[in-house]
Short mmCIF file of C-alpha atoms in Angstrom, two decimals:
data_model
loop_
_atom_site.label_atom_id
_atom_site.label_comp_id
_atom_site.label_asym_id
_atom_site.label_seq_id
_atom_site.Cartn_x
_atom_site.Cartn_y
_atom_site.Cartn_z
CA ARG A 1 109.35 38.30 48.13
CA HIS A 2 110.86 35.48 46.07
CA ALA A 3 109.64 33.32 43.19
CA ILE A 4 111.12 29.95 42.26
CA LEU A 5 111.41 29.79 38.46
CA GLY A 6 112.55 26.95 36.22
CA HIS A 7 112.15 24.26 38.87
CA SER A 8 112.73 20.74 37.57
CA GLU A 9 109.06 19.83 38.04
CA ARG A 10 108.01 22.75 35.80
CA ARG A 11 110.65 21.86 33.21
CA ALA A 12 109.33 18.28 33.19
CA MET A 13 105.96 19.77 32.27
CA GLY A 14 107.51 21.46 29.23
CA GLU A 15 108.61 24.82 30.58
CA GLY A 16 111.65 25.99 28.61
CA ASN A 17 114.32 28.64 28.89
CA SER A 18 112.29 31.22 26.99
CA ASP A 19 109.40 30.72 29.44
CA ILE A 20 111.78 31.11 32.38
CA LYS A 21 113.33 34.24 30.89
CA GLU A 22 109.87 35.81 30.53
CA LYS A 23 108.95 34.83 34.09
CA ILE A 24 112.17 36.46 35.36
CA ARG A 25 111.22 39.66 33.57
CA ARG A 26 107.72 39.60 35.05
CA ALA A 27 108.95 38.73 38.54
CA LEU A 28 111.45 41.61 38.51
CA PHE A 29 108.78 44.01 37.21
CA SER A 30 106.52 42.91 40.08
CA GLY A 31 109.23 43.44 42.71
CA LEU A 32 109.94 39.75 43.31
CA ALA A 33 113.43 38.32 43.56
CA PRO A 34 113.72 35.35 41.16
CA ILE A 35 115.28 32.11 42.34
CA VAL A 36 116.25 30.62 38.98
CA CYS A 37 116.82 26.87 38.83
CA ILE A 38 119.35 25.41 36.44
CA GLY A 39 120.79 21.93 36.28
CA GLU A 40 121.76 19.09 34.01
CA LYS A 41 119.85 15.83 33.59
CA LEU A 42 123.04 13.73 33.60
CA ARG A 43 126.58 14.34 34.80
CA ASP A 44 128.96 12.70 32.36
CA ALA A 45 132.64 12.06 32.96
CA ASP A 46 133.58 14.05 29.84
CA GLY A 47 132.16 17.31 31.15
CA LYS A 48 129.49 17.67 28.44
CA TYR A 49 127.03 18.63 31.20
CA LEU A 50 128.91 21.93 31.46
CA LYS A 51 127.75 22.84 27.95
CA VAL A 52 124.16 22.25 29.09
CA LEU A 53 124.63 24.57 32.05
CA GLU A 54 126.37 27.21 29.93
CA SER A 55 123.63 27.11 27.29
CA ASP A 56 120.88 27.40 29.90
CA ILE A 57 122.59 30.32 31.64
CA LYS A 58 123.17 32.22 28.41
CA GLU A 59 119.66 31.61 27.08
CA ILE A 60 117.97 32.58 30.33
CA PHE A 61 120.02 35.59 31.40
CA VAL A 62 120.99 37.29 28.13
CA GLY A 63 119.59 40.77 27.84
CA LEU A 64 118.95 41.43 31.51
CA LYS A 65 119.99 44.80 32.89
CA LEU A 66 123.01 44.79 35.18
CA GLY A 67 120.90 45.93 38.12
CA ASP A 68 118.63 42.92 37.68
CA PHE A 69 121.44 40.52 38.46
CA LYS A 70 121.67 41.96 41.98
CA LYS A 71 118.14 40.65 42.65
CA ILE A 72 118.60 37.14 41.26
CA ILE A 73 119.52 33.93 43.06
CA ILE A 74 120.66 30.94 41.05
CA ALA A 75 119.67 27.50 42.33
CA TYR A 76 121.89 24.75 40.99
CA GLU A 77 119.50 21.82 40.88
CA PRO A 78 121.07 18.80 39.09
CA LEU A 79 118.22 16.52 38.10
CA TRP A 80 120.33 13.37 38.51
CA ALA A 81 120.69 14.12 42.24
CA ILE A 82 117.10 15.08 43.13
CA GLY A 83 115.21 12.75 45.44
CA LYS A 84 118.20 10.55 46.11
CA GLY A 85 120.04 9.79 49.33
CA THR A 86 123.06 11.51 50.77
CA GLU A 87 125.41 9.20 48.88
CA ASP A 88 123.88 10.28 45.54
CA ALA A 89 124.22 14.04 46.05
CA VAL A 90 127.07 15.93 44.48
CA SER A 91 130.30 15.96 46.47
CA PRO A 92 131.42 19.26 47.99
CA GLY A 93 134.39 19.39 45.60
CA LYS A 94 132.27 18.78 42.49
CA LEU A 95 129.74 21.33 43.74
CA GLN A 96 132.47 23.92 44.21
CA GLU A 97 133.75 23.26 40.67
CA THR A 98 130.22 23.72 39.28
CA VAL A 99 129.69 26.93 41.26
CA LEU A 100 132.95 28.31 39.89
CA PHE A 101 131.88 27.35 36.37
CA ILE A 102 128.51 29.11 36.82
CA ARG A 103 130.33 32.23 38.02
CA LYS A 104 132.70 32.03 35.05
CA VAL A 105 129.80 31.89 32.59
CA MET A 106 128.03 34.72 34.44
CA SER A 107 131.27 36.76 34.25
CA SER A 108 131.01 36.59 30.48
CA MET A 109 127.61 38.33 30.75
CA THR A 110 128.15 40.69 33.69
CA PRO A 111 131.05 42.48 35.31
CA PRO A 112 133.09 39.97 37.37
CA GLN A 113 132.25 41.73 40.66
CA ILE A 114 128.54 41.04 40.05
CA ALA A 115 129.18 37.40 39.13
CA ARG A 116 131.31 36.91 42.27
CA LYS A 117 128.53 38.20 44.53
CA LEU A 118 125.66 36.38 42.82
CA PRO A 119 124.06 34.03 45.37
CA ILE A 120 124.19 30.41 44.23
CA ILE A 121 122.26 27.83 46.25
CA TYR A 122 122.19 24.05 45.89
CA GLY A 123 119.07 21.93 45.51
CA GLY A 124 119.90 18.30 44.88
CA SER A 125 119.35 15.81 47.71
CA VAL A 126 120.31 18.08 50.57
CA THR A 127 120.08 16.13 53.82
CA SER A 128 120.98 16.70 57.42
CA GLU A 129 123.92 14.33 56.84
CA ASN A 130 125.53 16.24 53.94
CA ALA A 131 124.40 19.84 54.53
CA PHE A 132 127.40 20.89 56.61
CA SER A 133 130.04 19.61 54.18
CA LEU A 134 128.21 21.03 51.15
CA ALA A 135 127.79 24.41 52.85
CA LYS A 136 131.35 24.52 54.16
CA ASP A 137 133.22 23.30 51.08
CA GLY A 138 130.77 23.64 48.16
CA GLY A 139 131.09 27.39 47.56
CA ILE A 140 127.34 27.96 47.90
CA SER A 141 125.25 30.62 49.64
CA GLY A 142 122.51 28.28 50.84
CA PHE A 143 120.13 25.51 49.90
CA LEU A 144 116.89 24.95 48.04
CA VAL A 145 115.58 22.15 50.26
CA GLY A 146 113.07 19.67 48.86
CA HIS A 147 111.69 16.62 50.62
CA GLU A 148 113.81 17.16 53.73
CA SER A 149 111.80 20.32 54.40
CA LEU A 150 108.83 18.08 55.23
CA ASN A 151 110.61 16.83 58.34
CA PRO A 152 111.00 19.70 60.86
CA THR A 153 113.90 18.01 62.68
CA ASN A 154 115.90 17.38 59.50
CA PHE A 155 115.11 20.83 58.14
CA GLY A 156 116.31 22.37 61.41
CA GLU A 157 119.55 20.41 61.21
CA ILE A 158 120.11 21.67 57.65
CA ALA A 159 119.55 25.25 58.78
CA ARG A 160 121.96 24.79 61.70
CA ALA A 161 124.55 23.31 59.33
CA LEU A 162 124.46 26.53 57.30
CA LEU A 163 125.07 28.56 60.43
CA ARG A 164 128.08 26.39 61.41
CA ALA A 165 129.60 26.45 57.95
#
């Protein structure tokens, strides 16, 4: 029922925003709900990474029908955090700031009530150790779990953390 589009591994192979936009269109036409990955390569102290996120969002989502946004999930997947340990993941506070920024950019393209309800999940070094705090204080709707999904115990702990948050 879902299709992950724009994953960092596909982007590393040369997939760009125009490719992702076309895949969203085709997924929606086929009745699939797109999970669209966005994320910066580096997080700088000056906030330049926000321009990268804003540009990606606007390039990917411009021109979609309002009804399409109700079927889309955004996965915030910062490349600098992928495959790292708990200490290298984004903090809950920084995650919440980024989620608010994504919603602000989406509000410039959709009515605010749609942007507020848009599911945003996190996919950067989610572990059983940080899942609860990220879910509770990060402003997200869920996770896009990578390598931790290979360990059933850890994956179960992440799922339980979402339920507790």
